[in-house]
mmCIF file of C-alpha atoms in Angstrom:
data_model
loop_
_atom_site.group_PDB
_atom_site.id
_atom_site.type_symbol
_atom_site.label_atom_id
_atom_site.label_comp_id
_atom_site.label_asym_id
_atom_site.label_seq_id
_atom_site.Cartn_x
_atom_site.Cartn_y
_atom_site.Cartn_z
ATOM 1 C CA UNK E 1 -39.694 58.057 0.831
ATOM 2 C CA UNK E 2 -40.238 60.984 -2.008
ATOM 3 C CA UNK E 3 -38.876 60.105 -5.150
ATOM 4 C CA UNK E 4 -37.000 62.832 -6.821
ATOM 5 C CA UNK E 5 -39.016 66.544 -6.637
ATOM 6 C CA UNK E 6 -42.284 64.770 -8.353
ATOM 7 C CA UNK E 7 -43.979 64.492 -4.911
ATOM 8 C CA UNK E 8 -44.454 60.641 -5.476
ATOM 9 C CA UNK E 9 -43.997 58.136 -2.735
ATOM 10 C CA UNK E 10 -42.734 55.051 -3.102
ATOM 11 C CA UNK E 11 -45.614 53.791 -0.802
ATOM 12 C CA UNK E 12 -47.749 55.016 -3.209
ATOM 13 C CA UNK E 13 -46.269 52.986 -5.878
ATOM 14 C CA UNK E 14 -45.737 49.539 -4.036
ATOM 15 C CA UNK E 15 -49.949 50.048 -3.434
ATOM 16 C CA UNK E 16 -50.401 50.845 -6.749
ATOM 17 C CA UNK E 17 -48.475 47.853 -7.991
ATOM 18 C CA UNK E 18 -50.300 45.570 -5.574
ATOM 19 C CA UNK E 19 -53.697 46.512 -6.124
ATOM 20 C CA UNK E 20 -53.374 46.032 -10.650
ATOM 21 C CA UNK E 21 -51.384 42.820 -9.052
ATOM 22 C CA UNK E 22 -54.652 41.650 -7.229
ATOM 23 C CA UNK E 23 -57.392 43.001 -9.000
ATOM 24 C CA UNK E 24 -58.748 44.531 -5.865
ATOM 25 C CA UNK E 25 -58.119 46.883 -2.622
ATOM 26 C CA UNK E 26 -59.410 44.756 -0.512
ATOM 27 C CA UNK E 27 -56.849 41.912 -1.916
ATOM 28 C CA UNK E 28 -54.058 44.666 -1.694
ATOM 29 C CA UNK E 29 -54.345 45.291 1.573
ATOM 30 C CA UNK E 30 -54.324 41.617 2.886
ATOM 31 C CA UNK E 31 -51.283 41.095 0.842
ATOM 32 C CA UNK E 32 -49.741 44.365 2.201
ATOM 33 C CA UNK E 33 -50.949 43.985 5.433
ATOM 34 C CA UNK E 34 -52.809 47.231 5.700
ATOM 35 C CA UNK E 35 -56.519 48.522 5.941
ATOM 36 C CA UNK E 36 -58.080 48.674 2.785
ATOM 37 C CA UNK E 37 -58.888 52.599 3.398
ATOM 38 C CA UNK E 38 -55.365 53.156 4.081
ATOM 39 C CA UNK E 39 -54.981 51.660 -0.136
ATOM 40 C CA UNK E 40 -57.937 53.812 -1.503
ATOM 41 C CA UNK E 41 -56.010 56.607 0.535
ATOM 42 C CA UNK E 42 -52.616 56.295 -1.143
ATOM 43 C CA UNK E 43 -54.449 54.977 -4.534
ATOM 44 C CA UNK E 44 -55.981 58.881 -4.281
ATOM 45 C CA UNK E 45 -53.006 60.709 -3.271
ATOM 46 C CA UNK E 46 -51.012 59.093 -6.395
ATOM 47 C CA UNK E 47 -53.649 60.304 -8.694
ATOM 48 C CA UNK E 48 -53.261 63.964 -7.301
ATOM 49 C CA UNK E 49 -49.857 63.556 -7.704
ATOM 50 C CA UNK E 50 -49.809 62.398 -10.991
ATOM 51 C CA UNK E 51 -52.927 64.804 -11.822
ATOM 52 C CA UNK E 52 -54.328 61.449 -13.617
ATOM 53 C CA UNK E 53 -57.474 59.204 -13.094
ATOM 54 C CA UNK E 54 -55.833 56.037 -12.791
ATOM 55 C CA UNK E 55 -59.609 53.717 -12.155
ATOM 56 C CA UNK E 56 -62.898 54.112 -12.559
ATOM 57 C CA UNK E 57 -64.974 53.880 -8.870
ATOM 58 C CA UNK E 58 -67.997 51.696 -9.500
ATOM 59 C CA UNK E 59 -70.223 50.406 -6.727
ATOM 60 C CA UNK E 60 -68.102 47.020 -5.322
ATOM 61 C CA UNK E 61 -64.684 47.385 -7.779
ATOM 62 C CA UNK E 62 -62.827 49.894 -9.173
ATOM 63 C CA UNK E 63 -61.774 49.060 -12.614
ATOM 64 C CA UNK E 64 -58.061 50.450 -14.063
ATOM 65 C CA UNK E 65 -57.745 52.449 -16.794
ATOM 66 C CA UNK E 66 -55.419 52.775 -19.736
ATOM 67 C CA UNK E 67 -53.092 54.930 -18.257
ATOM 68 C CA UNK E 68 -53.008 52.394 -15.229
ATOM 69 C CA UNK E 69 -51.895 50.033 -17.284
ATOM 70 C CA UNK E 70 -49.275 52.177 -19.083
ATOM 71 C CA UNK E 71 -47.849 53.650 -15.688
ATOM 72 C CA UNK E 72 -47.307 49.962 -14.250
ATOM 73 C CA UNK E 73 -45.124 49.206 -16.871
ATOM 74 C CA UNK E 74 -42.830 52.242 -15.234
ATOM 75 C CA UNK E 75 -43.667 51.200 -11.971
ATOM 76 C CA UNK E 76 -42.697 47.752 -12.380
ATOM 77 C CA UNK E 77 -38.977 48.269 -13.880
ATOM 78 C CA UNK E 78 -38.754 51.074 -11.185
ATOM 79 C CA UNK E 79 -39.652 48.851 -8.229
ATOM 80 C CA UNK E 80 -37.900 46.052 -9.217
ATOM 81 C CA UNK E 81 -34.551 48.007 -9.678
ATOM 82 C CA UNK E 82 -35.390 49.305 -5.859
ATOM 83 C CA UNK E 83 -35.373 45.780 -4.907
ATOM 84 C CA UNK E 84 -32.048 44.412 -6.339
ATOM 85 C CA UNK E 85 -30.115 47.466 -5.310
ATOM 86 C CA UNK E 86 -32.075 47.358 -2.046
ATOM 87 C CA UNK E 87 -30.642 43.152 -1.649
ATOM 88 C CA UNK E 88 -27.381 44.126 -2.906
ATOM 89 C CA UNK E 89 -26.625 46.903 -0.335
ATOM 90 C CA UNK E 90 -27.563 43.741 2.181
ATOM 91 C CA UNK E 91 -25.079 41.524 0.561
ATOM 92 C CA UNK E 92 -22.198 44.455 0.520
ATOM 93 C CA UNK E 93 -23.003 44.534 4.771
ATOM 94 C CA UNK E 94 -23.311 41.335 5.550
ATOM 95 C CA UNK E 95 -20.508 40.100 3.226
ATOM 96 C CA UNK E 96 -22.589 37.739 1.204
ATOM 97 C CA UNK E 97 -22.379 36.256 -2.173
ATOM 98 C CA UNK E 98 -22.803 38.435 -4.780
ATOM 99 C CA UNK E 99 -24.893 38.312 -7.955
ATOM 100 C CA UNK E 100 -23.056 38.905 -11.306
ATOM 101 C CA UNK E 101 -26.027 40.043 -13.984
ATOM 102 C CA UNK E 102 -23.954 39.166 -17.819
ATOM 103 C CA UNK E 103 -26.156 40.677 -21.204
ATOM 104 C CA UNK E 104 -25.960 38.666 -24.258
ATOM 105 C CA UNK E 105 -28.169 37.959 -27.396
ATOM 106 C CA UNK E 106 -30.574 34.987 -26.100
ATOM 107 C CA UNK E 107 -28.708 32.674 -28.682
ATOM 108 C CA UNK E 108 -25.269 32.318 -26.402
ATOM 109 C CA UNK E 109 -27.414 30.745 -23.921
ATOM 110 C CA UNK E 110 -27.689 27.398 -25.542
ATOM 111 C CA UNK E 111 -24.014 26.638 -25.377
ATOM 112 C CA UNK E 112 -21.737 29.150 -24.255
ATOM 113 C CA UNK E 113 -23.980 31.000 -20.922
ATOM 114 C CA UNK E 114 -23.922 27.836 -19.448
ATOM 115 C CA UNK E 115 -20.352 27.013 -19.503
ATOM 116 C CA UNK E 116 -19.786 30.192 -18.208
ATOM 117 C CA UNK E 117 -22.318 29.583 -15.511
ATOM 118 C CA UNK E 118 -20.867 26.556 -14.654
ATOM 119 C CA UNK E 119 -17.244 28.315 -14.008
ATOM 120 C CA UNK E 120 -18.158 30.834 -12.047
ATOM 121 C CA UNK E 121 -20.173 28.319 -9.516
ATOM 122 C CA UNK E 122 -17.193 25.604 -9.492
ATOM 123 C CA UNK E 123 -15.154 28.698 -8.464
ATOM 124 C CA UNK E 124 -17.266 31.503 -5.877
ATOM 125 C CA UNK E 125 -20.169 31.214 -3.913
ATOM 126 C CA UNK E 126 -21.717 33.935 -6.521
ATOM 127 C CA UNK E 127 -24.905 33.047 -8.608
ATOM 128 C CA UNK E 128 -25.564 34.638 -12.164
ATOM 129 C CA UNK E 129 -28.425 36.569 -13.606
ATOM 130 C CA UNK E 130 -28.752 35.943 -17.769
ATOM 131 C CA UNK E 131 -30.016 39.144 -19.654
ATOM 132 C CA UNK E 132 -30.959 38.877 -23.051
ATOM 133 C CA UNK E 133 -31.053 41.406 -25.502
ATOM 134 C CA UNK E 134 -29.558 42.993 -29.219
ATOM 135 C CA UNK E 135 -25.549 43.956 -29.166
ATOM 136 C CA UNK E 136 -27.108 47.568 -28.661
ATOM 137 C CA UNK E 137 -29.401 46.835 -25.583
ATOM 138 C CA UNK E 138 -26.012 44.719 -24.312
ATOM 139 C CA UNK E 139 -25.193 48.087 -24.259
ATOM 140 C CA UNK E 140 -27.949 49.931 -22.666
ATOM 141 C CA UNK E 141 -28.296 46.942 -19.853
ATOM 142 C CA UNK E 142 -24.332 47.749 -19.206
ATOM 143 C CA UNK E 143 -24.912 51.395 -19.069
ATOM 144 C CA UNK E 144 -27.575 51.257 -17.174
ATOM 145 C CA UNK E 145 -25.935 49.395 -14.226
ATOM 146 C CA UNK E 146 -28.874 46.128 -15.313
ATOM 147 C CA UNK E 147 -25.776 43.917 -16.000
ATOM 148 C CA UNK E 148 -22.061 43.763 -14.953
ATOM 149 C CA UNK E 149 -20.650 41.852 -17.930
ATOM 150 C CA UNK E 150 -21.602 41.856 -21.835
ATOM 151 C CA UNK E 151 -20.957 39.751 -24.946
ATOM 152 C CA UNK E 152 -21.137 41.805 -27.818
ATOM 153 C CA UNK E 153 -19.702 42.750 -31.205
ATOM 154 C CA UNK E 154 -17.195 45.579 -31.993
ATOM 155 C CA UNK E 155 -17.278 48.660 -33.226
ATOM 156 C CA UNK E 156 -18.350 49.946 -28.921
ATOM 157 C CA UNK E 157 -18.130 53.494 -27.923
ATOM 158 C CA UNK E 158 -14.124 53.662 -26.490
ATOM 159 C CA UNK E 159 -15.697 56.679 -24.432
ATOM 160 C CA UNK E 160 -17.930 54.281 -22.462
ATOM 161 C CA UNK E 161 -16.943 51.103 -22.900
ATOM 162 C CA UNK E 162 -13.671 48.924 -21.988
ATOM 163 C CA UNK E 163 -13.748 44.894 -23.576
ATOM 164 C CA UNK E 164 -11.270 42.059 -23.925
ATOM 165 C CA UNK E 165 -11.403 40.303 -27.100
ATOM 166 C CA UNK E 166 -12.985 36.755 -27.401
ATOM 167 C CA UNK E 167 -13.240 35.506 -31.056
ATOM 168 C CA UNK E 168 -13.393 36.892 -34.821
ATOM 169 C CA UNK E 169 -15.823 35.308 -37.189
ATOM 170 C CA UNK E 170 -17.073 35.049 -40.970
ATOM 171 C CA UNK E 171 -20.218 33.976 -42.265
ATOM 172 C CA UNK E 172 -21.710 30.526 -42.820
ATOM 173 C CA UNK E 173 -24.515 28.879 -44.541
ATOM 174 C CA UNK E 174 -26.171 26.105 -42.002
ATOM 175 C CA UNK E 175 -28.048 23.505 -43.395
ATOM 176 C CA UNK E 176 -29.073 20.473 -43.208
ATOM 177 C CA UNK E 177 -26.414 17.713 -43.023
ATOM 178 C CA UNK E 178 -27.705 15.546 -46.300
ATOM 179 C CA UNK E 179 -28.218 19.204 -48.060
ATOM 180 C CA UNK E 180 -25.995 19.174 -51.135
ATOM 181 C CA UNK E 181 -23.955 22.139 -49.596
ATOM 182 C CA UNK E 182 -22.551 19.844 -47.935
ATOM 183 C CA UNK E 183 -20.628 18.458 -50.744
ATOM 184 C CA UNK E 184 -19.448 22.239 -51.377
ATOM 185 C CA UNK E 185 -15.894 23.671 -49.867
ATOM 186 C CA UNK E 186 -18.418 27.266 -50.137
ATOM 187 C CA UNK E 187 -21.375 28.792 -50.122
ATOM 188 C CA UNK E 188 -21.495 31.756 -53.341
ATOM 189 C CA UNK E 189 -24.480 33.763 -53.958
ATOM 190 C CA UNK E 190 -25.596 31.690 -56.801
ATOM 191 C CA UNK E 191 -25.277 28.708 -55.032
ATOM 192 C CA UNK E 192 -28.495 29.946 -53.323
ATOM 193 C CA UNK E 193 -30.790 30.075 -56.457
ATOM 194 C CA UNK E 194 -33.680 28.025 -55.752
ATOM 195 C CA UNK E 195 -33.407 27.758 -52.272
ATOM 196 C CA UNK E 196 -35.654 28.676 -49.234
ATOM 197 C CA UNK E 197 -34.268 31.132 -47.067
ATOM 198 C CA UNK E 198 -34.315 31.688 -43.734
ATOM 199 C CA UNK E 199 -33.114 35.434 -43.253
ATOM 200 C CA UNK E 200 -32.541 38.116 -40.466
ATOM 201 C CA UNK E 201 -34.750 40.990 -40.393
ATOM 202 C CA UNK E 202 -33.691 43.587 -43.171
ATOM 203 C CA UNK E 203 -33.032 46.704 -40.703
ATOM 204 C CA UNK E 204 -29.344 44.189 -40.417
ATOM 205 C CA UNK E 205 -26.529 45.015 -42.008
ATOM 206 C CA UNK E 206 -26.123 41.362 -43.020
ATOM 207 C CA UNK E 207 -29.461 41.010 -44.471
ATOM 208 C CA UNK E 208 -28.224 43.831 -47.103
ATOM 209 C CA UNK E 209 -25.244 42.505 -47.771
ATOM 210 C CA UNK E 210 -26.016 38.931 -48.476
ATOM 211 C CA UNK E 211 -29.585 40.191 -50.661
ATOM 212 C CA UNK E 212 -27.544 42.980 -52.385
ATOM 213 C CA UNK E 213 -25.145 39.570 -53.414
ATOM 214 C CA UNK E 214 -27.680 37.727 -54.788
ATOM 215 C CA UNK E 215 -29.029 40.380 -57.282
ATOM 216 C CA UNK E 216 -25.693 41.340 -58.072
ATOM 217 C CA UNK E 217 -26.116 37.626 -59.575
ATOM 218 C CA UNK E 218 -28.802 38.247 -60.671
ATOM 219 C CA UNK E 219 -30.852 36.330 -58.287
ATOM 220 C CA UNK E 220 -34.281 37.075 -56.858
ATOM 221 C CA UNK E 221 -33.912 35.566 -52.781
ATOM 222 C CA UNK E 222 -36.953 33.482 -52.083
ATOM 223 C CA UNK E 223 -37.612 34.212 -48.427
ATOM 224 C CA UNK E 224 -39.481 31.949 -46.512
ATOM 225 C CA UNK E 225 -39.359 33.459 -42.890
ATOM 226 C CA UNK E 226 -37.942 36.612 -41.024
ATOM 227 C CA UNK E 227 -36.551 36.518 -37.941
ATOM 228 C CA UNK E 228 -34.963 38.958 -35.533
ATOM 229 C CA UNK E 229 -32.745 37.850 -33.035
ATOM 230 C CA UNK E 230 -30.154 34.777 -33.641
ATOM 231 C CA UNK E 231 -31.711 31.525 -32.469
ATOM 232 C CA UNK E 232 -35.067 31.485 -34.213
ATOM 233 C CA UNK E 233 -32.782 30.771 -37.778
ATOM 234 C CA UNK E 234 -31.715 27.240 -36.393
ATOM 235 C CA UNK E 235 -35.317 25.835 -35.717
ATOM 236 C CA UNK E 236 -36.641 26.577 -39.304
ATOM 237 C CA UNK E 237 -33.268 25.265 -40.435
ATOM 238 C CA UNK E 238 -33.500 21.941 -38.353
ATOM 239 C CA UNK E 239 -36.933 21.590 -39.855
ATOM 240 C CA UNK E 240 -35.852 21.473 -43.321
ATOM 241 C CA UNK E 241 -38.009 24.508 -44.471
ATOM 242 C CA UNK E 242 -34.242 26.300 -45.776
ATOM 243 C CA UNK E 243 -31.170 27.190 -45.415
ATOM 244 C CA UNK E 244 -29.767 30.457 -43.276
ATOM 245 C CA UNK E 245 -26.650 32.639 -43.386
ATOM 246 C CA UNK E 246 -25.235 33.650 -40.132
ATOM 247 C CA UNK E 247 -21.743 33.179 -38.525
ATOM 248 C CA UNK E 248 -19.326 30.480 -37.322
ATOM 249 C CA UNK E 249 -19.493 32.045 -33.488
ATOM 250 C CA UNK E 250 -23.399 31.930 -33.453
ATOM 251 C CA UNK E 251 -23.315 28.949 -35.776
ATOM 252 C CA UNK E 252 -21.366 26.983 -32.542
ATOM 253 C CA UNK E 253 -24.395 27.752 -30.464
ATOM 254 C CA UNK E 254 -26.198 25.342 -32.760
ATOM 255 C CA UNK E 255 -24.016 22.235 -32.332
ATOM 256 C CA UNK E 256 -26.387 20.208 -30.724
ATOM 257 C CA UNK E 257 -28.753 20.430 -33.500
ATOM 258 C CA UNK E 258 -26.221 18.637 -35.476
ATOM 259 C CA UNK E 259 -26.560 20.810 -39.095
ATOM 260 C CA UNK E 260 -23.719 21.415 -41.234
ATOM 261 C CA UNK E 261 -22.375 24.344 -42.222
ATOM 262 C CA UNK E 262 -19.806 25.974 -45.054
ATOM 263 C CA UNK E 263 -18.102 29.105 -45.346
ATOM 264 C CA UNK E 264 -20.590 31.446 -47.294
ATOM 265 C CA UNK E 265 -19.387 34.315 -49.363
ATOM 266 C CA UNK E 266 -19.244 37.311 -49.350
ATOM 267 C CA UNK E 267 -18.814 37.604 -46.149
ATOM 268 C CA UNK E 268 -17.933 40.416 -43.640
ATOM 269 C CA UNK E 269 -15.613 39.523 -40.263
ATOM 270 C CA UNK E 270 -17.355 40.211 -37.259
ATOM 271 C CA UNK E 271 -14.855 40.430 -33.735
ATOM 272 C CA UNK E 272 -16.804 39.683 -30.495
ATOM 273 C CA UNK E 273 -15.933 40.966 -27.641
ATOM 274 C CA UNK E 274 -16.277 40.696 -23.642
ATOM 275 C CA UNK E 275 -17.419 44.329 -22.353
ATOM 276 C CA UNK E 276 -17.772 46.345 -18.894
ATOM 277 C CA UNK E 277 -18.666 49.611 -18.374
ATOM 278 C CA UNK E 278 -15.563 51.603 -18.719
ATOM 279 C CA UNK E 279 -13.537 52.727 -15.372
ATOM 280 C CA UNK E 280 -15.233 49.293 -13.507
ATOM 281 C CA UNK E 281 -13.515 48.447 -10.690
ATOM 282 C CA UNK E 282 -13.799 44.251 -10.842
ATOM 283 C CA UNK E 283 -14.588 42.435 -7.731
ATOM 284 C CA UNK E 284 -12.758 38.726 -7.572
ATOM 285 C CA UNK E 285 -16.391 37.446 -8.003
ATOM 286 C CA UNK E 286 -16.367 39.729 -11.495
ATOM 287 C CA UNK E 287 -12.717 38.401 -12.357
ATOM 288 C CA UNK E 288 -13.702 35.206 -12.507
ATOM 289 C CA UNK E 289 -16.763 35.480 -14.825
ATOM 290 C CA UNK E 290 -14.973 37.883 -17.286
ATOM 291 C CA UNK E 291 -12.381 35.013 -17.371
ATOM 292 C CA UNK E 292 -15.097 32.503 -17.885
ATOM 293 C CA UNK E 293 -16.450 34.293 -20.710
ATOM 294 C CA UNK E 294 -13.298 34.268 -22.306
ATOM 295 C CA UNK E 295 -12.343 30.469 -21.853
ATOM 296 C CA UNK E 296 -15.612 29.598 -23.052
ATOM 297 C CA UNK E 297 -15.254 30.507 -26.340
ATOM 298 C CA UNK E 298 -12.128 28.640 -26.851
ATOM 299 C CA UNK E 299 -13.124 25.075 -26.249
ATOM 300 C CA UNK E 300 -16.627 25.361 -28.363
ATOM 301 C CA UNK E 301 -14.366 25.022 -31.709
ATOM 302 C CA UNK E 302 -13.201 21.840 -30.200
ATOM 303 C CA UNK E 303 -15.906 20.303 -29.391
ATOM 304 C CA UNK E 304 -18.705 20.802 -32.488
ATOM 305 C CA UNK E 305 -19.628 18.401 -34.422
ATOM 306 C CA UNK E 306 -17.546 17.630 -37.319
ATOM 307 C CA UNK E 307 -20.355 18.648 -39.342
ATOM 308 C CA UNK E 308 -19.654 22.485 -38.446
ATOM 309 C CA UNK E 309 -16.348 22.671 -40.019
ATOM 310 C CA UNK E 310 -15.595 25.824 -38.354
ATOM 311 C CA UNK E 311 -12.746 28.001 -37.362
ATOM 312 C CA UNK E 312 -11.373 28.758 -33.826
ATOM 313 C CA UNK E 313 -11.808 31.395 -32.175
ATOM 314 C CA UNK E 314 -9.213 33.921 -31.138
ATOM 315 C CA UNK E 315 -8.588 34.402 -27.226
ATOM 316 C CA UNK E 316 -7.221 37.531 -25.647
ATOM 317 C CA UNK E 317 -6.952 38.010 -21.703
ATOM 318 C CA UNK E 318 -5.618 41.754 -21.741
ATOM 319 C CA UNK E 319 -8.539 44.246 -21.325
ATOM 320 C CA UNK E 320 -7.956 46.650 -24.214
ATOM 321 C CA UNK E 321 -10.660 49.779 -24.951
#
């Protein structure tokens, strides 16, 4: 098989895979079940291909080089794209269960990705494969065909996306639940003077707007750790190094560390959404994971600790773009 007009085989790839896999042709071959001249063969006729020295020949190895290493990177996401679409064409023929890949920042998997899960398996015979990522590589995994389903936050491209609204939410300060916030109706900017902070990356939105707060107070943050995806916050938080500002939808992800948390202001409203790739035709299978993304969100409100006094989410079931 020739992949697109580069004149690379895929059989050149597979051995090239195998043999950076095993440290060895000889090792490749058993594992292929081929001769090892037959991998030194297609090993070569990659390398003319690619019009790259991909190892170094020495007398009983052959070491990779850096360009080796860089190419299997490529190699890897290609050949393991082959193989999913390669299973899922066998599932579409033979009628069997199909996988339904959802992308979502890491953080909804400690609460609401396994509720979800847990729907879809007391209802089809499908399993579920969990891809994490930002709300823009939600995106790109959507796009790309890597996932069927997406949690993410509005504003989305109407031109490429379609997604059903699944909850609205403000910020909160979590804390500790024997902090003295907790005697506090709200979190203000000055409240914060004096406290350690445990704050999102700066390239956020948020991070600017709370910071930009506190000076307007006249208030100089002290910052004692970065992070950069939602979930790292609620460890330093639960260790009692600070406090963190980040919002009642994430914050129910956190319930069974037991913190508290308080409205913080100023605050901006953040609408989260369910979201497809727009024009998707849905299988049943598909139905019934977009609707258990959506009833997940509902019950989480209900069921948090009555330390995290926070607000219920808003359900829609229409499929607006």
């Amino acid at each position: 098989m020739e992949l697109l007009q580069s004149g690379l085989k895929l059989r050149q790839l597979q051995v090239f895979r195998q043999v950076l896999r095993t440290g060895s042709t000889r090792r490749a071959a058993a594992a292929l079940g081929i001769s090892q001249p037959a991998v030194s063969q297609q090993v070569k006729q990659l390398e003319t291909a690619l019009g790259l020295k991909l190892f170094e020949r020495l007398t009983n190895r052959i070491l990779p080089s850096r360009e080796a290493w860089e190419l299997l990177r490529n190699v890897e996401i290609a050949l393991t794209s082959l193989d999913r679409l390669e299973a899922s064409i066998f599932a579409m023929k033979n009628d069997e269960k199909q996988r339904i890949a959802i992308a979502a920042p890491a953080v909804f998997g400690f609460v609401t990705l396994p509720k979800v899960v847990a729907t879809i398996r007391s209802k089809t015979a499908s399993s579920v494969r969990s891809i994490s990522g930002n709300y823009e590589q939600v995106g790109e995994h959507i796009l790309s065909g890597r996932a069927d389903l997406g949690i993410s936050r509005l504003p989305l491209d109407t031109r490429l996306f379609e997604w059903a609204p699944i909850g609205s939410a403000r910020n909160v300060c979590i804390f500790q639940r024997n902090h003295r916030f907790s005697k506090k109706t709200c979190v203000e900017a000055h409240d914060l003077a004096g406290e350690k902070i445990v704050d999102i990356d700066p390239q956020f939105a948020s991070h600017q707007m709370n910071f930009n707060a506190l000076r307007f107070a006249g208030i100089e943050p002290e910052i004692l750790v970065e992070y950069d995806s939602h979930g790292y916050e609620v460890g330093f938080v639960s260790a009692g190094l600070g406090v963190s500002i980040t919002n009642e939808i994430i914050a129910r992800e956190y319930a069974a560390f037991e913190l508290g948390a308080k409205p913080a202001e100023p605050s901006a409203l953040y609408h989260y959404v369910a979201v497809w790739q727009k024009g998707r035709v849905f299988s049943s299978a598909l139905e019934v994971a977009l609707e258990a993304i959506l009833s997940a969100f509902h019950p989480i409100a209900q069921s948090a600790p009555t330390v995290l006094p926070l607000h219920a989410a808003s359900r829609g079931a229409d499929r607006s773009s």
